[in-house]
PDB file of C-alpha atoms in Angstrom:
ATOM      1  CA  MET A   1      12.541  16.594 -28.584  1.00  0.00           C
ATOM      2  CA  LEU A   2       9.526  16.306 -26.288  1.00  0.00           C
ATOM      3  CA  THR A   3      11.562  14.186 -23.859  1.00  0.00           C
ATOM      4  CA  TYR A   4      14.305  16.804 -23.881  1.00  0.00           C
ATOM      5  CA  MET A   5      11.791  19.582 -23.129  1.00  0.00           C
ATOM      6  CA  MET A   6      10.250  17.568 -20.295  1.00  0.00           C
ATOM      7  CA  LEU A   7      13.723  16.956 -18.860  1.00  0.00           C
ATOM      8  CA  LEU A   8      14.409  20.687 -18.889  1.00  0.00           C
ATOM      9  CA  ALA A   9      11.048  21.413 -17.258  1.00  0.00           C
ATOM     10  CA  GLY A  10      11.839  18.889 -14.532  1.00  0.00           C
ATOM     11  CA  ILE A  11      15.268  20.389 -13.949  1.00  0.00           C
ATOM     12  CA  LEU A  12      14.040  23.960 -13.786  1.00  0.00           C
ATOM     13  CA  SER A  13      10.891  23.392 -11.715  1.00  0.00           C
ATOM     14  CA  PRO A  14      12.642  23.155  -8.297  1.00  0.00           C
ATOM     15  CA  TYR A  15      14.308  26.526  -8.913  1.00  0.00           C
ATOM     16  CA  ASN A  16      11.333  28.557 -10.112  1.00  0.00           C
ATOM     17  CA  GLY A  17       8.772  27.491  -7.539  1.00  0.00           C
ATOM     18  CA  SER A  18       6.721  25.400 -10.002  1.00  0.00           C
ATOM     19  CA  ALA A  19       5.311  22.021  -9.138  1.00  0.00           C
ATOM     20  CA  GLN A  20       7.354  19.026 -10.241  1.00  0.00           C
ATOM     21  CA  VAL A  21       6.353  17.822 -13.740  1.00  0.00           C
ATOM     22  CA  SER A  22       6.472  14.124 -12.901  1.00  0.00           C
ATOM     23  CA  ASP A  23       6.594  11.898  -9.860  1.00  0.00           C
ATOM     24  CA  ALA A  24       9.881  10.396 -11.040  1.00  0.00           C
ATOM     25  CA  PRO A  25      12.757  11.258  -8.721  1.00  0.00           C
ATOM     26  CA  LEU A  26      15.453  13.552 -10.057  1.00  0.00           C
ATOM     27  CA  GLN A  27      18.323  12.108  -8.026  1.00  0.00           C
ATOM     28  CA  PRO A  28      20.895  11.901 -10.876  1.00  0.00           C
ATOM     29  CA  VAL A  29      20.173  15.472 -11.884  1.00  0.00           C
ATOM     30  CA  VAL A  30      20.177  16.696  -8.283  1.00  0.00           C
ATOM     31  CA  ALA A  31      23.526  14.974  -7.711  1.00  0.00           C
ATOM     32  CA  VAL A  32      25.020  16.819 -10.672  1.00  0.00           C
ATOM     33  CA  GLN A  33      23.493  20.089  -9.517  1.00  0.00           C
ATOM     34  CA  SER A  34      24.699  19.584  -5.945  1.00  0.00           C
ATOM     35  CA  ALA A  35      28.278  18.922  -7.015  1.00  0.00           C
ATOM     36  CA  GLU A  36      28.340  22.045  -9.124  1.00  0.00           C
ATOM     37  CA  TYR A  37      26.450  24.213  -6.659  1.00  0.00           C
ATOM     38  CA  ALA A  38      29.396  24.473  -4.269  1.00  0.00           C
ATOM     39  CA  ALA A  39      31.605  25.938  -7.000  1.00  0.00           C
ATOM     40  CA  MET A  40      28.996  28.264  -8.542  1.00  0.00           C
ATOM     41  CA  PRO A  41      27.890  31.755  -7.459  1.00  0.00           C
ATOM     42  CA  ALA A  42      24.330  32.058  -6.163  1.00  0.00           C
ATOM     43  CA  ASP A  43      22.911  33.747  -9.275  1.00  0.00           C
ATOM     44  CA  ASN A  44      21.261  32.578 -12.501  1.00  0.00           C
ATOM     45  CA  SER A  45      24.513  31.103 -13.839  1.00  0.00           C
ATOM     46  CA  ILE A  46      23.883  27.985 -11.746  1.00  0.00           C
ATOM     47  CA  HIS A  47      20.777  27.286 -13.825  1.00  0.00           C
ATOM     48  CA  THR A  48      22.796  27.400 -17.023  1.00  0.00           C
ATOM     49  CA  ALA A  49      25.532  25.186 -15.601  1.00  0.00           C
ATOM     50  CA  SER A  50      23.003  22.685 -14.242  1.00  0.00           C
ATOM     51  CA  ILE A  51      21.105  22.412 -17.504  1.00  0.00           C
ATOM     52  CA  THR A  52      24.290  21.908 -19.483  1.00  0.00           C
ATOM     53  CA  SER A  53      25.577  19.247 -17.125  1.00  0.00           C
ATOM     54  CA  ALA A  54      22.293  17.379 -16.851  1.00  0.00           C
ATOM     55  CA  THR A  55      21.692  17.287 -20.574  1.00  0.00           C
ATOM     56  CA  ASP A  56      25.239  16.161 -21.349  1.00  0.00           C
ATOM     57  CA  SER A  57      24.436  12.771 -19.883  1.00  0.00           C
ATOM     58  CA  VAL A  58      21.279  12.251 -21.979  1.00  0.00           C
ATOM     59  CA  TYR A  59      22.193  14.176 -25.141  1.00  0.00           C
ATOM     60  CA  GLU A  60      22.639  12.034 -28.232  1.00  0.00           C
ATOM     61  CA  GLU A  61      25.023  13.126 -30.937  1.00  0.00           C
ATOM     62  CA  PRO A  62      23.263  14.130 -34.159  1.00  0.00           C
ATOM     63  CA  ASP A  63      23.782  11.978 -37.223  1.00  0.00           C
ATOM     64  CA  THR A  64      26.897  12.860 -39.139  1.00  0.00           C
ATOM     65  CA  GLU A  65      27.294  12.931 -42.910  1.00  0.00           C
ATOM     66  CA  ASP A  66      28.958   9.523 -42.650  1.00  0.00           C
ATOM     67  CA  THR A  67      25.954   7.922 -40.924  1.00  0.00           C
ATOM     68  CA  LEU A  68      24.041   5.666 -43.280  1.00  0.00           C
ATOM     69  CA  SER A  69      20.266   5.904 -43.158  1.00  0.00           C
ATOM     70  CA  TYR A  70      19.585   3.288 -45.886  1.00  0.00           C
ATOM     71  CA  HIS A  71      17.332   5.860 -47.575  1.00  0.00           C
ATOM     72  CA  THR A  72      18.990   6.410 -50.974  1.00  0.00           C
ATOM     73  CA  LEU A  73      20.397   3.832 -53.396  1.00  0.00           C
ATOM     74  CA  ASN A  74      22.049   4.813 -56.690  1.00  0.00           C
ATOM     75  CA  GLY A  75      20.562   8.282 -56.416  1.00  0.00           C
ATOM     76  CA  VAL A  76      16.969   7.150 -55.855  1.00  0.00           C
ATOM     77  CA  SER A  77      15.388   7.976 -52.504  1.00  0.00           C
ATOM     78  CA  LEU A  78      12.572   6.036 -50.886  1.00  0.00           C
ATOM     79  CA  SER A  79      10.831   9.370 -50.353  1.00  0.00           C
ATOM     80  CA  ASP A  80      10.941  10.316 -54.050  1.00  0.00           C
ATOM     81  CA  SER A  81       7.634  10.512 -55.876  1.00  0.00           C
ATOM     82  CA  ARG A  82       7.101   9.041 -59.327  1.00  0.00           C
ATOM     83  CA  ALA A  83       7.608  12.507 -60.843  1.00  0.00           C
ATOM     84  CA  GLU A  84      10.887  12.969 -58.924  1.00  0.00           C
ATOM     85  CA  LEU A  85      12.093   9.538 -60.049  1.00  0.00           C
ATOM     86  CA  LEU A  86      11.341  10.350 -63.692  1.00  0.00           C
ATOM     87  CA  ASN A  87      13.046  13.728 -63.295  1.00  0.00           C
ATOM     88  CA  LYS A  88      16.195  12.072 -61.864  1.00  0.00           C
ATOM     89  CA  LYS A  89      16.410   8.945 -64.022  1.00  0.00           C
ATOM     90  CA  GLY A  90      14.220   9.661 -67.055  1.00  0.00           C
ATOM     91  CA  GLU A  91      11.855   7.175 -68.628  1.00  0.00           C
ATOM     92  CA  PRO A  92      12.623   3.577 -67.615  1.00  0.00           C
ATOM     93  CA  LEU A  93      14.026   1.109 -70.120  1.00  0.00           C
ATOM     94  CA  HIS A  94      11.225  -1.313 -69.156  1.00  0.00           C
ATOM     95  CA  GLN A  95       8.202  -1.367 -66.902  1.00  0.00           C
ATOM     96  CA  VAL A  96       7.264  -4.744 -65.459  1.00  0.00           C
ATOM     97  CA  LYS A  97       4.277  -5.636 -63.298  1.00  0.00           C
ATOM     98  CA  THR A  98       5.505  -7.941 -60.491  1.00  0.00           C
ATOM     99  CA  ASP A  99       3.581 -10.804 -58.870  1.00  0.00           C
ATOM    100  CA  ALA A 100       3.388  -8.685 -55.697  1.00  0.00           C
ATOM    101  CA  GLY A 101       1.512  -5.962 -57.576  1.00  0.00           C
ATOM    102  CA  TYR A 102       4.342  -3.449 -57.902  1.00  0.00           C
ATOM    103  CA  THR A 103       5.256  -1.741 -61.147  1.00  0.00           C
ATOM    104  CA  GLU A 104       9.001  -2.150 -61.457  1.00  0.00           C
ATOM    105  CA  TYR A 105      10.820   0.595 -63.358  1.00  0.00           C
ATOM    106  CA  GLU A 106      14.011  -0.866 -64.827  1.00  0.00           C
ATOM    107  CA  TYR A 107      17.026   1.376 -65.509  1.00  0.00           C
ATOM    108  CA  ASP A 108      20.630   0.510 -66.419  1.00  0.00           C
ATOM    109  CA  ASP A 109      21.848   0.639 -62.825  1.00  0.00           C
ATOM    110  CA  VAL A 110      18.732   0.222 -60.684  1.00  0.00           C
ATOM    111  CA  LYS A 111      15.202  -1.185 -60.454  1.00  0.00           C
ATOM    112  CA  VAL A 112      12.536   0.767 -58.613  1.00  0.00           C
ATOM    113  CA  GLY A 113       9.359  -0.834 -57.245  1.00  0.00           C
ATOM    114  CA  MET A 114       6.432   1.562 -57.420  1.00  0.00           C
ATOM    115  CA  MET A 115       2.888   1.240 -56.098  1.00  0.00           C
ATOM    116  CA  GLY A 116       0.945   4.161 -57.501  1.00  0.00           C
ATOM    117  CA  ASP A 117       3.043   7.260 -56.866  1.00  0.00           C
ATOM    118  CA  HIS A 118       5.101   5.748 -54.017  1.00  0.00           C
ATOM    119  CA  ILE A 119       8.477   4.021 -54.112  1.00  0.00           C
ATOM    120  CA  TYR A 120       8.478   0.813 -52.053  1.00  0.00           C
ATOM    121  CA  TYR A 121      11.922  -0.521 -52.877  1.00  0.00           C
ATOM    122  CA  VAL A 122      15.057   0.286 -54.828  1.00  0.00           C
ATOM    123  CA  SER A 123      17.179  -2.619 -56.088  1.00  0.00           C
ATOM    124  CA  VAL A 124      20.636  -2.791 -57.648  1.00  0.00           C
ATOM    125  CA  PRO A 125      21.312  -6.090 -59.447  1.00  0.00           C
ATOM    126  CA  ALA A 126      24.594  -7.832 -58.586  1.00  0.00           C
ATOM    127  CA  GLN A 127      25.805  -7.600 -62.196  1.00  0.00           C
ATOM    128  CA  ALA A 128      26.015  -3.779 -61.763  1.00  0.00           C
ATOM    129  CA  GLY A 129      29.220  -4.472 -59.815  1.00  0.00           C
ATOM    130  CA  SER A 130      28.893  -1.524 -57.432  1.00  0.00           C
ATOM    131  CA  LEU A 131      26.280   0.594 -55.698  1.00  0.00           C
ATOM    132  CA  THR A 132      25.991   3.969 -54.047  1.00  0.00           C
ATOM    133  CA  LEU A 133      24.256   3.806 -50.668  1.00  0.00           C
ATOM    134  CA  ASP A 134      23.510   7.211 -49.115  1.00  0.00           C
ATOM    135  CA  GLY A 135      26.398   8.707 -51.104  1.00  0.00           C
ATOM    136  CA  HIS A 136      28.884   5.923 -50.240  1.00  0.00           C
ATOM    137  CA  THR A 137      30.034   3.900 -53.246  1.00  0.00           C
ATOM    138  CA  LEU A 138      31.094   0.304 -52.654  1.00  0.00           C
ATOM    139  CA  PRO A 139      31.451  -2.914 -54.635  1.00  0.00           C
ATOM    140  CA  ILE A 140      28.655  -5.435 -54.463  1.00  0.00           C
ATOM    141  CA  ASN A 141      30.477  -8.125 -52.521  1.00  0.00           C
ATOM    142  CA  LYS A 142      30.068  -9.389 -48.983  1.00  0.00           C
ATOM    143  CA  GLN A 143      33.549  -8.401 -47.823  1.00  0.00           C
ATOM    144  CA  ALA A 144      33.263  -4.774 -48.994  1.00  0.00           C
ATOM    145  CA  ILE A 145      29.759  -4.369 -47.581  1.00  0.00           C
ATOM    146  CA  THR A 146      30.685  -5.887 -44.212  1.00  0.00           C
ATOM    147  CA  SER A 147      33.828  -3.759 -44.099  1.00  0.00           C
ATOM    148  CA  GLU A 148      31.769  -0.595 -44.670  1.00  0.00           C
ATOM    149  CA  LEU A 149      28.649  -1.410 -42.632  1.00  0.00           C
ATOM    150  CA  GLY A 150      29.855  -3.920 -40.038  1.00  0.00           C
ATOM    151  CA  GLU A 151      28.128  -7.162 -39.155  1.00  0.00           C
ATOM    152  CA  PRO A 152      24.532  -7.443 -40.433  1.00  0.00           C
ATOM    153  CA  ASP A 153      21.614  -6.611 -38.150  1.00  0.00           C
ATOM    154  CA  PHE A 154      19.547  -9.512 -39.466  1.00  0.00           C
ATOM    155  CA  THR A 155      19.937 -12.709 -41.479  1.00  0.00           C
ATOM    156  CA  ALA A 156      17.329 -14.581 -43.519  1.00  0.00           C
ATOM    157  CA  ASP A 157      17.300 -17.527 -45.921  1.00  0.00           C
ATOM    158  CA  ASP A 158      17.516 -15.143 -48.860  1.00  0.00           C
ATOM    159  CA  GLY A 159      20.189 -12.761 -47.532  1.00  0.00           C
ATOM    160  CA  GLU A 160      21.220 -10.442 -44.751  1.00  0.00           C
ATOM    161  CA  GLY A 161      20.829  -6.798 -44.010  1.00  0.00           C
ATOM    162  CA  TYR A 162      20.956  -3.692 -41.912  1.00  0.00           C
ATOM    163  CA  ASN A 163      18.218  -1.458 -40.566  1.00  0.00           C
ATOM    164  CA  ASN A 164      17.585   1.682 -38.583  1.00  0.00           C
ATOM    165  CA  ASP A 165      13.965   0.917 -37.586  1.00  0.00           C
ATOM    166  CA  PHE A 166      12.589   2.900 -40.551  1.00  0.00           C
ATOM    167  CA  TYR A 167      14.639   1.830 -43.559  1.00  0.00           C
ATOM    168  CA  ALA A 168      16.591  -1.301 -44.352  1.00  0.00           C
ATOM    169  CA  PHE A 169      19.403  -2.234 -46.706  1.00  0.00           C
ATOM    170  CA  LYS A 170      19.422  -5.915 -47.633  1.00  0.00           C
ATOM    171  CA  VAL A 171      21.818  -7.965 -49.724  1.00  0.00           C
ATOM    172  CA  PHE A 172      19.708 -10.682 -51.345  1.00  0.00           C
ATOM    173  CA  THR A 173      21.428 -13.990 -52.120  1.00  0.00           C
ATOM    174  CA  ASP A 174      20.439 -17.106 -53.994  1.00  0.00           C
ATOM    175  CA  PRO A 175      19.542 -19.633 -51.254  1.00  0.00           C
ATOM    176  CA  GLY A 176      21.057 -22.496 -53.258  1.00  0.00           C
ATOM    177  CA  THR A 177      24.390 -20.962 -54.239  1.00  0.00           C
ATOM    178  CA  GLY A 178      24.841 -18.116 -51.753  1.00  0.00           C
ATOM    179  CA  LYS A 179      25.734 -15.751 -54.628  1.00  0.00           C
ATOM    180  CA  ILE A 180      24.547 -12.153 -54.348  1.00  0.00           C
ATOM    181  CA  VAL A 181      21.472 -11.470 -56.486  1.00  0.00           C
ATOM    182  CA  SER A 182      20.832  -7.818 -55.620  1.00  0.00           C
ATOM    183  CA  ALA A 183      21.200  -5.142 -52.978  1.00  0.00           C
ATOM    184  CA  ASP A 184      17.975  -3.361 -52.010  1.00  0.00           C
ATOM    185  CA  ILE A 185      16.635  -0.648 -49.757  1.00  0.00           C
ATOM    186  CA  PHE A 186      13.063  -0.570 -48.525  1.00  0.00           C
ATOM    187  CA  ASP A 187      10.844   1.017 -45.936  1.00  0.00           C
ATOM    188  CA  THR A 188      10.533  -1.403 -43.003  1.00  0.00           C
ATOM    189  CA  LEU A 189       7.088  -0.057 -42.110  1.00  0.00           C
ATOM    190  CA  SER A 190       5.634  -1.037 -45.499  1.00  0.00           C
ATOM    191  CA  GLU A 191       6.932  -4.627 -45.497  1.00  0.00           C
TER     192      GLU A 191
END
């Protein structure tokens, strides 16, 4: 958003008598403005046309409902608190302390790794058969996952996965057999 505002300030500054915001040349923007200037009346409408045209080239489409953020798995969000988890899923069937220091809440369809009040990972075991990732339900098999998500962003000895720089979805496999063990989401900044 800040970049967008600075771009607008840079575009508008030559027209309102202000000093240029940065030393970076504005040639691409000026070229767009120049091409439109010949066809536009000499009133404020040129400013509107120039801003629209200049931002079209740098504007990124917002995420759609179909975009996967790898943030929610089987109804549990990485941003849920312990209280929200218990409200959504109820009391866990089992609580297990892991070697890594997490308290793992085990439910029928999902395991949730907690550290204090924070969720660090959500895991669906392969025997569940299917999972719901950000509202998209798919079978837990490589072909279905690749068909839905495309080729993985990363591969490791224990599986492969997808990320968006903040959250990751990883399909863990047994290194010896290659069989899927679980499908997990986690915060990439906490790993």
